[in-house]
Amino acid sequence: LLKDHLYKLKNDNFSIKAKSKDRFIFATPEGDLHDLGLLIAATLTSMQKIENLYLGAHLPKKDVAETCLRFKATHLLLVTTVAENEGAKENILSYLNFLDRHLPKKMKIWIAGRNTKNLILKSSRQIEIINSFDQFNMNLKR
């Protein structure tokens, strides 16, 4: 029921002309089926009148990379809640490394979710760990 309301709210705001040149993609890695927070973030983005594409849960890294390129995304929000030993197809660092190599360097990657705790990232690109919806909202408004 909650997801249905979020989809409706997201779609109601989707038809409104975008105020920003930013273009967001929302996904979870393959094996991660927890997408409620992802859908909330996509809905918040639509409410800010920022163009976005909600891909949802359980996506192979190759498909995410190809969609980002075709959509000409400026940002990717990847939500990871499941570690490799809990059902994820691969380690989140391996997944991010693939995306880092296959996406334009100017594209920003934001990552959120339980699996980001104690995550240490080293990358030449801007990868930001999002710890709360408040932080996500502040980033959207920048």
XYZ file of N, CA and C in Angstrom, residues 36-141:
318
model
N 12.444 0.102 -0.725
C 11.521 1.106 -0.203
C 12.215 2.455 -0.024
N 13.388 2.468 0.578
C 14.140 3.719 0.737
C 14.502 4.323 -0.606
N 14.821 3.483 -1.563
C 15.133 3.929 -2.920
C 13.931 4.629 -3.546
N 12.745 4.040 -3.376
C 11.526 4.632 -3.912
C 11.198 5.953 -3.211
N 11.431 6.026 -1.920
C 11.214 7.280 -1.197
C 12.143 8.357 -1.759
N 13.415 8.013 -1.975
C 14.374 8.977 -2.532
C 13.957 9.427 -3.936
N 13.499 8.509 -4.762
C 13.043 8.868 -6.122
C 11.823 9.784 -6.052
N 10.938 9.520 -5.102
C 9.753 10.363 -4.934
C 10.159 11.763 -4.481
N 11.078 11.853 -3.542
C 11.567 13.161 -3.092
C 12.203 13.931 -4.260
N 12.905 13.221 -5.122
C 13.537 13.849 -6.290
C 12.480 14.386 -7.241
N 11.441 13.607 -7.487
C 10.340 14.080 -8.340
C 9.663 15.300 -7.735
N 9.509 15.303 -6.420
C 8.866 16.434 -5.755
C 9.721 17.698 -5.859
N 11.035 17.540 -6.038
C 11.926 18.683 -6.266
C 11.972 19.053 -7.755
N 11.173 18.355 -8.543
C 11.072 18.592 -9.991
C 12.404 18.366 -10.700
N 13.060 17.273 -10.304
C 14.310 16.852 -10.924
C 14.009 15.570 -11.700
N 14.392 15.563 -12.957
C 14.119 14.400 -13.801
C 14.841 13.179 -13.256
N 14.130 12.051 -13.233
C 14.733 10.840 -12.692
C 14.107 9.594 -13.291
N 14.848 8.510 -13.163
C 14.405 7.211 -13.645
C 14.599 6.208 -12.517
N 13.500 5.655 -12.035
C 13.533 4.678 -10.954
C 13.630 3.286 -11.583
N 14.789 2.655 -11.450
C 14.964 1.309 -12.002
C 14.514 0.242 -11.021
N 14.685 0.504 -9.733
C 14.229 -0.441 -8.727
C 15.327 -1.354 -8.229
N 14.902 -2.519 -7.772
C 15.784 -3.447 -7.067
C 16.369 -4.515 -7.981
N 17.480 -5.105 -7.494
C 18.047 -6.326 -8.066
C 18.528 -6.126 -9.506
N 19.435 -5.166 -9.689
C 19.891 -4.855 -11.042
C 21.360 -5.201 -11.272
N 21.630 -5.913 -12.363
C 23.020 -6.194 -12.720
C 23.766 -4.897 -13.019
N 25.035 -4.858 -12.651
C 25.845 -3.646 -12.817
C 25.943 -3.206 -14.274
N 25.995 -4.143 -15.182
C 26.089 -3.803 -16.609
C 24.831 -3.061 -17.062
N 23.667 -3.523 -16.621
C 22.408 -2.870 -16.985
C 22.318 -1.469 -16.394
N 22.784 -1.304 -15.164
C 22.778 0.021 -14.533
C 23.674 0.967 -15.330
N 24.878 0.518 -15.663
C 25.816 1.361 -16.410
C 25.242 1.750 -17.781
N 24.691 0.784 -18.503
C 24.126 1.070 -19.827
C 22.956 2.045 -19.738
N 22.106 1.881 -18.739
C 20.958 2.771 -18.583
C 21.408 4.176 -18.220
N 22.401 4.289 -17.353
C 22.942 5.612 -17.002
C 23.441 6.329 -18.253
N 24.130 5.620 -19.120
C 24.658 6.219 -20.345
C 23.524 6.628 -21.291
N 22.564 5.750 -21.488
C 21.444 6.055 -22.403
C 20.570 7.194 -21.898
N 20.356 7.246 -20.604
C 19.515 8.272 -19.983
C 20.269 9.597 -19.832
N 21.576 9.551 -20.036
C 22.454 10.709 -19.844
C 22.340 11.237 -18.406
N 22.425 10.285 -17.491
C 22.292 10.608 -16.065
C 23.468 11.447 -15.579
N 23.162 12.334 -14.657
C 24.204 13.115 -13.990
C 24.522 12.529 -12.613
N 23.564 11.770 -12.072
C 23.696 11.181 -10.737
C 23.123 9.762 -10.738
N 23.747 8.907 -9.953
C 23.226 7.573 -9.684
C 23.107 7.437 -8.177
N 21.913 7.085 -7.698
C 21.763 6.736 -6.283
C 21.634 5.226 -6.222
N 22.591 4.617 -5.566
C 22.623 3.177 -5.393
C 22.381 2.896 -3.917
N 21.339 2.140 -3.620
C 21.036 1.789 -2.230
C 21.410 0.330 -2.026
N 22.242 0.084 -1.028
C 22.714 -1.268 -0.756
C 22.436 -1.622 0.700
N 21.616 -2.630 0.892
C 21.250 -3.036 2.248
C 21.683 -4.463 2.562
N 22.150 -5.187 1.562
C 22.464 -6.604 1.715
C 23.921 -6.847 1.335
N 24.671 -7.463 2.233
C 26.065 -7.804 1.951
C 26.129 -9.092 1.134
N 27.306 -9.372 0.633
C 27.496 -10.563 -0.203
C 27.124 -11.838 0.547
N 27.465 -11.926 1.821
C 27.139 -13.126 2.605
C 25.662 -13.180 3.009
N 24.873 -12.160 2.631
C 23.443 -12.116 2.964
C 22.564 -12.248 1.718
N 23.189 -12.440 0.554
C 22.395 -12.638 -0.658
C 22.752 -11.758 -1.834
N 23.559 -10.726 -1.621
C 23.987 -9.897 -2.744
C 24.848 -10.747 -3.670
N 24.742 -10.492 -4.968
C 25.485 -11.302 -5.933
C 26.989 -11.091 -5.813
N 27.400 -9.879 -5.429
C 28.831 -9.603 -5.282
C 29.044 -8.520 -4.243
N 30.286 -8.338 -3.881
C 30.685 -7.321 -2.926
C 30.374 -5.935 -3.494
N 29.903 -5.029 -2.658
C 29.528 -3.690 -3.114
C 30.732 -2.942 -3.695
N 31.929 -3.189 -3.184
C 33.114 -2.519 -3.723
C 33.395 -2.959 -5.161
N 33.193 -4.221 -5.439
C 33.367 -4.731 -6.798
C 32.329 -4.115 -7.738
N 31.096 -4.025 -7.269
C 30.001 -3.426 -8.046
C 30.321 -1.959 -8.358
N 30.743 -1.222 -7.333
C 31.090 0.190 -7.513
C 32.304 0.369 -8.421
N 33.278 -0.506 -8.305
C 34.464 -0.442 -9.142
C 34.085 -0.585 -10.624
N 33.186 -1.509 -10.924
C 32.718 -1.675 -12.301
C 32.045 -0.390 -12.790
N 31.143 0.156 -11.980
C 30.448 1.384 -12.371
C 31.434 2.531 -12.549
N 32.403 2.627 -11.666
C 33.405 3.687 -11.748
C 34.169 3.619 -13.077
N 34.473 2.419 -13.526
C 35.213 2.243 -14.779
C 34.355 2.469 -16.021
N 33.035 2.288 -15.919
C 32.175 2.313 -17.107
C 31.271 3.533 -17.232
N 31.325 4.419 -16.273
C 30.493 5.627 -16.333
C 31.373 6.851 -16.545
N 30.814 7.898 -17.155
C 31.595 9.130 -17.342
C 32.086 9.660 -15.997
N 33.305 10.168 -15.969
C 33.910 10.639 -14.703
C 33.150 11.798 -14.071
N 32.445 12.585 -14.887
C 31.715 13.719 -14.317
C 30.415 13.293 -13.626
N 29.972 12.055 -13.866
C 28.745 11.569 -13.241
C 28.989 11.288 -11.770
N 28.076 11.753 -10.920
C 28.205 11.571 -9.474
C 27.485 10.294 -9.053
N 28.118 9.569 -8.162
C 27.494 8.377 -7.587
C 27.261 8.651 -6.109
N 26.004 8.489 -5.715
C 25.640 8.573 -4.311
C 25.263 7.163 -3.886
N 25.692 6.779 -2.708
C 25.402 5.429 -2.229
C 24.828 5.534 -0.819
N 23.812 4.734 -0.554
C 23.135 4.779 0.745
C 22.733 3.368 1.146
N 22.322 3.234 2.393
C 21.816 1.961 2.882
C 22.703 1.344 3.949
N 22.173 0.349 4.586
C 22.826 -0.328 5.710
C 24.207 -0.868 5.353
N 24.400 -1.289 4.124
C 25.660 -1.897 3.709
C 26.775 -0.866 3.504
N 26.501 0.415 3.739
C 27.529 1.445 3.582
C 28.245 1.763 4.886
N 27.778 1.212 6.002
C 28.435 1.462 7.282
C 29.873 0.952 7.222
N 30.798 1.780 7.658
C 32.227 1.454 7.677
C 32.822 1.227 6.283
N 32.133 1.671 5.259
C 32.629 1.531 3.894
C 33.660 2.626 3.621
N 34.815 2.237 3.170
C 35.869 3.194 2.829
C 36.057 3.151 1.323
N 35.848 4.301 0.691
C 35.916 4.380 -0.762
C 37.098 5.225 -1.199
N 37.811 4.720 -2.190
C 38.890 5.489 -2.815
C 38.600 5.505 -4.301
N 38.343 6.701 -4.806
C 37.990 6.825 -6.218
C 38.362 8.215 -6.704
N 38.637 8.308 -7.980
C 38.921 9.621 -8.565
C 37.633 10.388 -8.828
N 36.515 9.702 -8.811
C 35.218 10.343 -9.054
C 34.577 10.735 -7.734
N 33.574 11.578 -7.828
C 32.847 11.984 -6.635
C 31.840 10.899 -6.271
N 32.134 10.155 -5.219
C 31.203 9.170 -4.671
C 30.901 9.613 -3.254
N 29.630 9.812 -2.978
C 29.239 10.303 -1.653
C 28.340 9.291 -0.969
N 28.636 9.024 0.289
C 27.788 8.152 1.093
C 26.708 9.017 1.725
N 25.466 8.644 1.500
C 24.305 9.362 2.032
C 23.823 8.603 3.261
N 23.795 9.291 4.400
C 23.459 8.633 5.667
C 22.026 8.852 6.135
N 21.284 9.756 5.488
C 19.919 10.029 5.938
C 19.123 10.685 4.817
N 17.810 10.678 4.964
C 16.963 11.384 3.996
C 17.167 12.889 4.105
N 17.475 13.384 5.301
C 17.775 14.811 5.451
C 18.998 15.194 4.617
N 20.043 14.392 4.706
C 21.243 14.652 3.914
C 20.929 14.567 2.417
N 20.143 13.576 2.033
C 19.757 13.423 0.626
C 19.009 14.669 0.141
N 18.048 15.131 0.934
C 17.276 16.321 0.573
C 18.158 17.557 0.453
N 19.096 17.714 1.394
C 20.021 18.863 1.320
C 20.859 18.798 0.051
N 21.322 17.601 -0.300
C 22.096 17.437 -1.534
C 21.261 17.775 -2.760
N 20.005 17.381 -2.764
C 19.124 17.691 -3.899
C 18.961 19.189 -4.082
N 18.888 19.896 -2.985
C 18.641 21.348 -3.045
C 19.872 22.133 -3.468
